[in-house]
PDB file of C-alpha atoms in Angstrom:
ATOM      1  CA  MET A   1      42.026  42.781   4.028  1.00 40.00           C
ATOM      2  CA  THR A   2      40.855  41.108   1.099  1.00 48.00           C
ATOM      3  CA  HIS A   3      38.304  38.533   0.352  1.00 48.00           C
ATOM      4  CA  THR A   4      40.200  35.210   0.486  1.00 44.00           C
ATOM      5  CA  GLU A   5      38.147  31.526  -1.255  1.00 47.00           C
ATOM      6  CA  ASN A   6      38.061  30.096   2.128  1.00 44.00           C
ATOM      7  CA  SER A   7      35.512  32.782   3.562  1.00 67.00           C
ATOM      8  CA  GLN A   8      31.957  33.713   2.939  1.00 89.00           C
ATOM      9  CA  LEU A   9      31.972  36.950   0.512  1.00 96.00           C
ATOM     10  CA  VAL A  10      28.522  37.975   1.571  1.00 97.00           C
ATOM     11  CA  SER A  11      27.114  37.207   4.726  1.00 97.00           C
ATOM     12  CA  ASP A  12      23.880  36.422   6.039  1.00 97.00           C
ATOM     13  CA  GLU A  13      23.454  39.452   7.776  1.00 97.00           C
ATOM     14  CA  GLN A  14      24.669  41.445   4.468  1.00 98.00           C
ATOM     15  CA  MET A  15      21.899  39.426   2.392  1.00 98.00           C
ATOM     16  CA  ALA A  16      19.070  40.001   5.277  1.00 98.00           C
ATOM     17  CA  GLN A  17      19.813  44.049   4.986  1.00 98.00           C
ATOM     18  CA  TYR A  18      19.962  43.389   1.129  1.00 98.00           C
ATOM     19  CA  ALA A  19      15.933  42.211   1.359  1.00 97.00           C
ATOM     20  CA  ASP A  20      14.841  44.817   4.534  1.00 98.00           C
ATOM     21  CA  GLU A  21      17.168  47.587   2.833  1.00 98.00           C
ATOM     22  CA  GLY A  22      18.078  47.316  -0.707  1.00 98.00           C
ATOM     23  CA  TYR A  23      21.716  46.992   0.057  1.00 98.00           C
ATOM     24  CA  PHE A  24      24.963  45.631   1.469  1.00 98.00           C
ATOM     25  CA  VAL A  25      28.602  47.013   1.399  1.00 98.00           C
ATOM     26  CA  LEU A  26      31.739  44.899   0.729  1.00 98.00           C
ATOM     27  CA  GLU A  27      34.916  46.728   2.068  1.00 98.00           C
ATOM     28  CA  SER A  28      38.107  46.204   0.844  1.00 97.00           C
ATOM     29  CA  VAL A  29      36.955  42.978  -0.863  1.00 98.00           C
ATOM     30  CA  ILE A  30      39.424  43.510  -4.391  1.00 98.00           C
ATOM     31  CA  GLY A  31      42.814  42.391  -4.167  1.00 96.00           C
ATOM     32  CA  PRO A  32      45.427  44.817  -5.895  1.00 97.00           C
ATOM     33  CA  GLU A  33      45.891  43.156  -9.006  1.00 97.00           C
ATOM     34  CA  ASP A  34      41.986  43.110  -9.750  1.00 97.00           C
ATOM     35  CA  LEU A  35      41.987  46.821  -9.209  1.00 97.00           C
ATOM     36  CA  GLU A  36      44.722  47.620 -11.323  1.00 96.00           C
ATOM     37  CA  LEU A  37      43.297  45.832 -14.507  1.00 96.00           C
ATOM     38  CA  LEU A  38      39.710  48.075 -13.577  1.00 97.00           C
ATOM     39  CA  ARG A  39      41.594  51.005 -13.423  1.00 96.00           C
ATOM     40  CA  GLY A  40      43.298  50.014 -16.515  1.00 94.00           C
ATOM     41  CA  ALA A  41      40.587  50.641 -18.952  1.00 95.00           C
ATOM     42  CA  ALA A  42      39.654  53.616 -17.071  1.00 93.00           C
ATOM     43  CA  GLN A  43      41.412  56.606 -19.541  1.00 92.00           C
ATOM     44  CA  PHE A  44      40.344  54.334 -22.680  1.00 94.00           C
ATOM     45  CA  SER A  45      36.415  54.630 -21.128  1.00 92.00           C
ATOM     46  CA  ILE A  46      37.312  58.775 -21.218  1.00 92.00           C
ATOM     47  CA  ASP A  47      38.962  58.833 -24.317  1.00 93.00           C
ATOM     48  CA  ARG A  48      36.247  57.114 -26.023  1.00 93.00           C
ATOM     49  CA  LEU A  49      33.763  59.680 -24.982  1.00 92.00           C
ATOM     50  CA  ASP A  50      35.604  62.385 -25.727  1.00 93.00           C
ATOM     51  CA  ALA A  51      36.567  61.147 -29.431  1.00 94.00           C
ATOM     52  CA  ALA A  52      32.774  60.905 -30.038  1.00 93.00           C
ATOM     53  CA  MET A  53      31.753  64.200 -28.851  1.00 94.00           C
ATOM     54  CA  ASP A  54      34.939  65.753 -30.458  1.00 95.00           C
ATOM     55  CA  ALA A  55      33.251  64.300 -34.002  1.00 96.00           C
ATOM     56  CA  ALA A  56      29.734  65.661 -33.052  1.00 95.00           C
ATOM     57  CA  GLY A  57      30.827  68.822 -32.326  1.00 96.00           C
ATOM     58  CA  VAL A  58      28.942  69.022 -28.842  1.00 95.00           C
ATOM     59  CA  ASP A  59      30.461  68.949 -25.464  1.00 92.00           C
ATOM     60  CA  ARG A  60      27.427  66.786 -24.417  1.00 92.00           C
ATOM     61  CA  ILE A  61      25.823  63.375 -25.034  1.00 91.00           C
ATOM     62  CA  GLY A  62      23.228  62.044 -23.043  1.00 88.00           C
ATOM     63  CA  ILE A  63      23.881  62.438 -19.497  1.00 85.00           C
ATOM     64  CA  ASN A  64      27.887  62.865 -20.432  1.00 89.00           C
ATOM     65  CA  ALA A  65      29.431  65.875 -20.283  1.00 89.00           C
ATOM     66  CA  LYS A  66      33.181  66.399 -21.438  1.00 91.00           C
ATOM     67  CA  GLY A  67      35.602  67.082 -19.223  1.00 89.00           C
ATOM     68  CA  LYS A  68      33.161  66.526 -15.754  1.00 89.00           C
ATOM     69  CA  ARG A  69      31.575  63.365 -16.103  1.00 88.00           C
ATOM     70  CA  TYR A  70      31.356  60.202 -17.901  1.00 91.00           C
ATOM     71  CA  PHE A  71      29.082  57.054 -18.151  1.00 89.00           C
ATOM     72  CA  SER A  72      31.335  55.063 -20.354  1.00 91.00           C
ATOM     73  CA  ASN A  73      29.334  51.422 -21.265  1.00 92.00           C
ATOM     74  CA  MET A  74      30.206  48.471 -22.935  1.00 94.00           C
ATOM     75  CA  ILE A  75      33.856  49.113 -22.494  1.00 95.00           C
ATOM     76  CA  TYR A  76      34.794  45.558 -21.907  1.00 96.00           C
ATOM     77  CA  GLN A  77      33.670  44.530 -25.525  1.00 95.00           C
ATOM     78  CA  GLN A  78      36.788  46.003 -26.544  1.00 94.00           C
ATOM     79  CA  ARG A  79      38.648  45.737 -23.832  1.00 96.00           C
ATOM     80  CA  PRO A  80      38.288  41.573 -23.144  1.00 96.00           C
ATOM     81  CA  GLU A  81      41.035  41.630 -20.507  1.00 97.00           C
ATOM     82  CA  LEU A  82      37.779  42.811 -18.306  1.00 97.00           C
ATOM     83  CA  ARG A  83      35.623  39.329 -18.318  1.00 97.00           C
ATOM     84  CA  SER A  84      38.643  38.150 -15.995  1.00 97.00           C
ATOM     85  CA  PHE A  85      36.724  39.805 -12.797  1.00 98.00           C
ATOM     86  CA  ILE A  86      33.012  40.610 -14.405  1.00 98.00           C
ATOM     87  CA  PHE A  87      32.935  36.678 -14.656  1.00 97.00           C
ATOM     88  CA  GLY A  88      35.143  35.877 -11.829  1.00 97.00           C
ATOM     89  CA  PRO A  89      34.907  34.450  -8.531  1.00 97.00           C
ATOM     90  CA  ILE A  90      34.175  37.808  -6.629  1.00 98.00           C
ATOM     91  CA  MET A  91      31.211  38.421  -8.915  1.00 98.00           C
ATOM     92  CA  GLU A  92      30.657  34.469  -9.099  1.00 97.00           C
ATOM     93  CA  GLN A  93      29.827  34.735  -5.036  1.00 97.00           C
ATOM     94  CA  ILE A  94      27.876  37.584  -5.175  1.00 98.00           C
ATOM     95  CA  CYS A  95      25.515  36.816  -8.076  1.00 98.00           C
ATOM     96  CA  ARG A  96      24.867  33.795  -6.474  1.00 97.00           C
ATOM     97  CA  ARG A  97      24.071  35.063  -3.208  1.00 97.00           C
ATOM     98  CA  VAL A  98      21.652  37.808  -4.491  1.00 98.00           C
ATOM     99  CA  LEU A  99      20.178  36.323  -7.765  1.00 97.00           C
ATOM    100  CA  GLY A 100      20.570  32.512  -7.305  1.00 96.00           C
ATOM    101  CA  GLU A 101      21.125  30.216 -10.166  1.00 96.00           C
ATOM    102  CA  ASN A 102      20.809  32.150 -12.783  1.00 97.00           C
ATOM    103  CA  ALA A 103      22.573  35.415 -13.289  1.00 97.00           C
ATOM    104  CA  TYR A 104      23.453  37.129 -17.131  1.00 97.00           C
ATOM    105  CA  LEU A 105      25.678  40.580 -17.553  1.00 97.00           C
ATOM    106  CA  PHE A 106      23.366  43.476 -18.018  1.00 94.00           C
ATOM    107  CA  TRP A 107      25.294  45.990 -18.189  1.00 95.00           C
ATOM    108  CA  GLU A 108      28.818  47.353 -17.201  1.00 96.00           C
ATOM    109  CA  GLN A 109      30.319  51.035 -17.435  1.00 95.00           C
ATOM    110  CA  TYR A 110      32.941  53.198 -15.969  1.00 95.00           C
ATOM    111  CA  VAL A 111      31.381  55.987 -14.392  1.00 93.00           C
ATOM    112  CA  ILE A 112      34.292  58.658 -13.538  1.00 94.00           C
ATOM    113  CA  LYS A 113      33.873  62.458 -12.339  1.00 93.00           C
ATOM    114  CA  ALA A 114      36.434  65.088 -12.805  1.00 91.00           C
ATOM    115  CA  GLY A 115      37.090  67.682 -10.361  1.00 91.00           C
ATOM    116  CA  ASP A 116      34.085  69.983 -11.249  1.00 88.00           C
ATOM    117  CA  PRO A 117      31.035  71.268  -9.316  1.00 88.00           C
ATOM    118  CA  ASP A 118      28.691  69.977 -12.340  1.00 80.00           C
ATOM    119  CA  THR A 119      29.480  66.625 -11.761  1.00 83.00           C
ATOM    120  CA  THR A 120      26.151  65.541  -9.468  1.00 88.00           C
ATOM    121  CA  PHE A 121      23.908  63.089 -10.667  1.00 84.00           C
ATOM    122  CA  ALA A 122      20.483  63.324  -9.949  1.00 90.00           C
ATOM    123  CA  TRP A 123      18.048  61.265  -7.705  1.00 94.00           C
ATOM    124  CA  HIS A 124      17.491  58.042  -9.872  1.00 93.00           C
ATOM    125  CA  GLN A 125      16.850  54.263  -9.622  1.00 94.00           C
ATOM    126  CA  ASP A 126      18.809  52.243 -12.010  1.00 90.00           C
ATOM    127  CA  SER A 127      15.584  50.394 -13.270  1.00 88.00           C
ATOM    128  CA  GLY A 128      14.585  54.469 -14.055  1.00 83.00           C
ATOM    129  CA  TYR A 129      16.945  53.764 -17.001  1.00 84.00           C
ATOM    130  CA  VAL A 130      15.214  50.856 -18.640  1.00 85.00           C
ATOM    131  CA  HIS A 131      11.634  50.371 -18.450  1.00 77.00           C
ATOM    132  CA  GLU A 132       8.624  49.500 -16.200  1.00 79.00           C
ATOM    133  CA  ASN A 133       8.286  45.990 -16.802  1.00 80.00           C
ATOM    134  CA  HIS A 134      11.591  44.484 -15.453  1.00 89.00           C
ATOM    135  CA  THR A 135      12.388  41.980 -12.752  1.00 91.00           C
ATOM    136  CA  PRO A 136      14.577  44.186 -10.354  1.00 94.00           C
ATOM    137  CA  TYR A 137      18.473  43.302 -11.173  1.00 96.00           C
ATOM    138  CA  LEU A 138      21.611  43.858  -9.089  1.00 98.00           C
ATOM    139  CA  THR A 139      23.767  47.018  -9.448  1.00 97.00           C
ATOM    140  CA  CYS A 140      27.646  46.391  -8.196  1.00 98.00           C
ATOM    141  CA  TRP A 141      29.524  49.601  -8.026  1.00 97.00           C
ATOM    142  CA  ILE A 142      32.764  49.311  -7.301  1.00 98.00           C
ATOM    143  CA  ALA A 143      35.330  51.996  -5.949  1.00 98.00           C
ATOM    144  CA  LEU A 144      38.298  52.650  -8.045  1.00 97.00           C
ATOM    145  CA  ASP A 145      39.760  55.305  -5.461  1.00 97.00           C
ATOM    146  CA  ASP A 146      39.217  56.167  -2.336  1.00 97.00           C
ATOM    147  CA  VAL A 147      35.271  57.675  -2.265  1.00 97.00           C
ATOM    148  CA  THR A 148      34.531  60.368   0.164  1.00 97.00           C
ATOM    149  CA  GLU A 149      31.859  62.947   0.211  1.00 96.00           C
ATOM    150  CA  GLU A 150      33.856  65.962  -0.875  1.00 97.00           C
ATOM    151  CA  ASN A 151      34.797  63.650  -4.160  1.00 96.00           C
ATOM    152  CA  GLY A 152      31.238  62.628  -5.169  1.00 94.00           C
ATOM    153  CA  SER A 153      29.818  59.797  -2.874  1.00 95.00           C
ATOM    154  CA  VAL A 154      26.612  57.720  -3.934  1.00 95.00           C
ATOM    155  CA  TYR A 155      24.308  58.257  -1.869  1.00 97.00           C
ATOM    156  CA  LEU A 156      21.728  55.840  -0.773  1.00 98.00           C
ATOM    157  CA  LEU A 157      17.973  56.061   0.002  1.00 97.00           C
ATOM    158  CA  PRO A 158      17.068  52.835   1.853  1.00 97.00           C
ATOM    159  CA  TYR A 159      13.862  51.322   1.608  1.00 97.00           C
ATOM    160  CA  SER A 160      13.229  52.327   4.693  1.00 97.00           C
ATOM    161  CA  ARG A 161      13.997  55.945   4.563  1.00 96.00           C
ATOM    162  CA  SER A 162      12.515  56.227   0.721  1.00 95.00           C
ATOM    163  CA  GLY A 163       8.978  53.605   2.022  1.00 93.00           C
ATOM    164  CA  ILE A 164       9.654  52.448  -2.091  1.00 92.00           C
ATOM    165  CA  LYS A 165      10.601  49.354  -3.008  1.00 93.00           C
ATOM    166  CA  SER A 166       9.636  48.720  -6.487  1.00 91.00           C
ATOM    167  CA  TYR A 167      10.106  51.057  -9.751  1.00 89.00           C
ATOM    168  CA  ILE A 168       8.239  54.600 -10.034  1.00 89.00           C
ATOM    169  CA  LYS A 169       8.268  56.585 -12.738  1.00 88.00           C
ATOM    170  CA  HIS A 170      10.991  59.265 -13.708  1.00 90.00           C
ATOM    171  CA  VAL A 171      11.028  62.495 -15.121  1.00 88.00           C
ATOM    172  CA  THR A 172      13.884  63.602 -17.507  1.00 86.00           C
ATOM    173  CA  ILE A 173      15.630  66.696 -16.809  1.00 87.00           C
ATOM    174  CA  GLU A 174      17.515  69.414 -18.783  1.00 81.00           C
ATOM    175  CA  THR A 175      21.045  67.276 -18.126  1.00 81.00           C
ATOM    176  CA  GLY A 176      19.549  64.237 -19.497  1.00 83.00           C
ATOM    177  CA  ASP A 177      19.380  62.719 -15.871  1.00 85.00           C
ATOM    178  CA  ARG A 178      15.958  60.958 -14.865  1.00 90.00           C
ATOM    179  CA  VAL A 179      14.591  61.889 -11.629  1.00 90.00           C
ATOM    180  CA  CYS A 180      12.225  60.085  -9.576  1.00 89.00           C
ATOM    181  CA  TYR A 181      12.799  61.866  -5.940  1.00 88.00           C
ATOM    182  CA  PHE A 182      12.481  65.405  -5.091  1.00 90.00           C
ATOM    183  CA  GLY A 183      11.739  65.002  -0.947  1.00 92.00           C
ATOM    184  CA  SER A 184      14.261  66.832   1.411  1.00 93.00           C
ATOM    185  CA  ASP A 185      16.328  63.446   2.454  1.00 96.00           C
ATOM    186  CA  PRO A 186      20.001  63.977   1.840  1.00 95.00           C
ATOM    187  CA  GLY A 187      20.634  60.162   1.493  1.00 97.00           C
ATOM    188  CA  MET A 188      23.097  58.060   3.344  1.00 97.00           C
ATOM    189  CA  PRO A 189      26.782  58.677   1.889  1.00 97.00           C
ATOM    190  CA  VAL A 190      28.884  55.431   1.476  1.00 97.00           C
ATOM    191  CA  ILE A 191      32.220  56.259   2.170  1.00 98.00           C
ATOM    192  CA  VAL A 192      34.693  53.485   1.342  1.00 98.00           C
ATOM    193  CA  PRO A 193      38.198  52.870   0.539  1.00 98.00           C
ATOM    194  CA  ALA A 194      39.285  51.822  -3.031  1.00 98.00           C
ATOM    195  CA  GLY A 195      38.632  48.054  -3.663  1.00 98.00           C
ATOM    196  CA  SER A 196      35.127  48.119  -2.201  1.00 98.00           C
ATOM    197  CA  ILE A 197      31.864  46.722  -3.722  1.00 98.00           C
ATOM    198  CA  VAL A 198      28.358  48.583  -2.549  1.00 98.00           C
ATOM    199  CA  CYS A 199      25.543  46.221  -3.882  1.00 98.00           C
ATOM    200  CA  PHE A 200      22.375  47.076  -4.250  1.00 98.00           C
ATOM    201  CA  SER A 201      18.848  46.652  -5.956  1.00 97.00           C
ATOM    202  CA  SER A 202      18.015  48.712  -9.278  1.00 96.00           C
ATOM    203  CA  THR A 203      14.678  50.007  -7.492  1.00 95.00           C
ATOM    204  CA  VAL A 204      17.125  51.701  -4.309  1.00 97.00           C
ATOM    205  CA  ILE A 205      16.717  55.461  -5.367  1.00 96.00           C
ATOM    206  CA  HIS A 206      20.299  57.195  -5.372  1.00 96.00           C
ATOM    207  CA  ARG A 207      22.267  60.069  -6.436  1.00 95.00           C
ATOM    208  CA  SER A 208      25.853  61.078  -6.576  1.00 93.00           C
ATOM    209  CA  GLY A 209      27.521  64.061  -5.181  1.00 93.00           C
ATOM    210  CA  ALA A 210      29.726  66.567  -7.090  1.00 93.00           C
ATOM    211  CA  ASN A 211      33.966  65.569  -7.154  1.00 95.00           C
ATOM    212  CA  LEU A 212      35.065  68.705  -5.677  1.00 96.00           C
ATOM    213  CA  THR A 213      38.588  67.767  -5.596  1.00 96.00           C
ATOM    214  CA  ASP A 214      41.665  67.852  -7.833  1.00 94.00           C
ATOM    215  CA  LYS A 215      41.649  63.976  -8.898  1.00 95.00           C
ATOM    216  CA  LEU A 216      39.447  61.979 -10.740  1.00 93.00           C
ATOM    217  CA  ARG A 217      36.708  59.729  -9.080  1.00 94.00           C
ATOM    218  CA  GLN A 218      36.744  56.470 -10.777  1.00 96.00           C
ATOM    219  CA  VAL A 219      34.002  53.811 -10.073  1.00 96.00           C
ATOM    220  CA  TYR A 220      33.232  50.414 -12.454  1.00 97.00           C
ATOM    221  CA  LEU A 221      29.696  49.639 -12.599  1.00 97.00           C
ATOM    222  CA  LEU A 222      28.422  46.064 -13.246  1.00 98.00           C
ATOM    223  CA  GLN A 223      24.804  44.856 -13.380  1.00 97.00           C
ATOM    224  CA  TYR A 224      23.691  41.486 -13.276  1.00 97.00           C
ATOM    225  CA  SER A 225      19.992  40.609 -14.065  1.00 96.00           C
ATOM    226  CA  PRO A 226      18.180  37.180 -13.125  1.00 96.00           C
ATOM    227  CA  GLU A 227      16.525  37.344 -16.249  1.00 93.00           C
ATOM    228  CA  VAL A 228      17.335  38.219 -19.991  1.00 91.00           C
ATOM    229  CA  ILE A 229      15.470  42.101 -19.871  1.00 89.00           C
ATOM    230  CA  MET A 230      13.680  42.691 -23.207  1.00 88.00           C
ATOM    231  CA  ASN A 231      13.497  46.014 -24.359  1.00 87.00           C
ATOM    232  CA  ALA A 232       9.936  47.899 -23.963  1.00 85.00           C
ATOM    233  CA  ASP A 233       8.538  46.608 -27.010  1.00 87.00           C
ATOM    234  CA  GLY A 234      10.032  43.234 -26.458  1.00 87.00           C
ATOM    235  CA  THR A 235      12.108  43.236 -29.602  1.00 89.00           C
ATOM    236  CA  ALA A 236      15.412  42.442 -28.277  1.00 89.00           C
ATOM    237  CA  PRO A 237      17.501  42.345 -24.888  1.00 88.00           C
ATOM    238  CA  HIS A 238      17.711  45.728 -23.464  1.00 86.00           C
ATOM    239  CA  GLY A 239      21.355  45.695 -22.928  1.00 83.00           C
ATOM    240  CA  SER A 240      24.185  42.866 -22.816  1.00 83.00           C
ATOM    241  CA  PHE A 241      22.693  39.703 -21.373  1.00 88.00           C
ATOM    242  CA  GLU A 242      25.412  37.669 -21.779  1.00 93.00           C
ATOM    243  CA  PRO A 243      25.045  34.317 -19.563  1.00 95.00           C
ATOM    244  CA  PHE A 244      26.950  33.873 -16.694  1.00 97.00           C
ATOM    245  CA  LEU A 245      25.137  31.417 -14.253  1.00 96.00           C
ATOM    246  CA  VAL A 246      22.500  29.314 -16.166  1.00 94.00           C
ATOM    247  CA  GLU A 247      21.062  27.010 -13.368  1.00 93.00           C
ATOM    248  CA  GLY A 248      23.762  27.373 -11.217  1.00 93.00           C
ATOM    249  CA  THR A 249      26.663  26.980 -13.876  1.00 93.00           C
ATOM    250  CA  VAL A 250      29.428  29.315 -14.618  1.00 93.00           C
ATOM    251  CA  ARG A 251      28.641  29.539 -18.619  1.00 88.00           C
ATOM    252  CA  THR A 252      31.587  32.340 -19.425  1.00 71.00           C
TER     253      THR A 252
END
């Protein structure tokens, strides 16, 4: 069942879980029209990165690996139809509940894994891809396909399992991944149907498994911050930073 305008999308219990454990899951809340809208730009996001790798004569750019895994960002700037979801009623309700009266779009990207054993992604905090001096922000991990352990589900370490609620130092490994956890806990797999949103703090440690199927595993990632996060030297915003909510008013 998808969300209706007359129901509260994020419950008080989910907000309490976010405070205590750093995450909550909204299962099957995106309707078929929005799901098709988000799926519509997925291949474009792959093609754009493939073209960049071909032009550079390489099969890896940063954490992207051609034909294996793609982290293609700021697609909405070339596919403006996505704005109707990014700044739409579902994301508005989530941002109001989690972030309050002020919310800025920080980052947007497709995270797509082809069927290949070399598609894992290492333990990290999303904050580990920024810098130490920022307020934690909200990650919304949106499943465009049914997600299983076989096709590369996300695994979370809730706060009670990691014992960590704040930014920790990361190290960069040969794949370009930044890593902050080397322990034995495999994490909690999040198995959800297409149209679900996994909401978690940027300080939650998480990873994702390999896609061992013969189909793509497609995820759309939206991140919102309660403030404009500047880059490390304070000279420019780190990310997109389009205002969404300003003192409770929708600004897009």
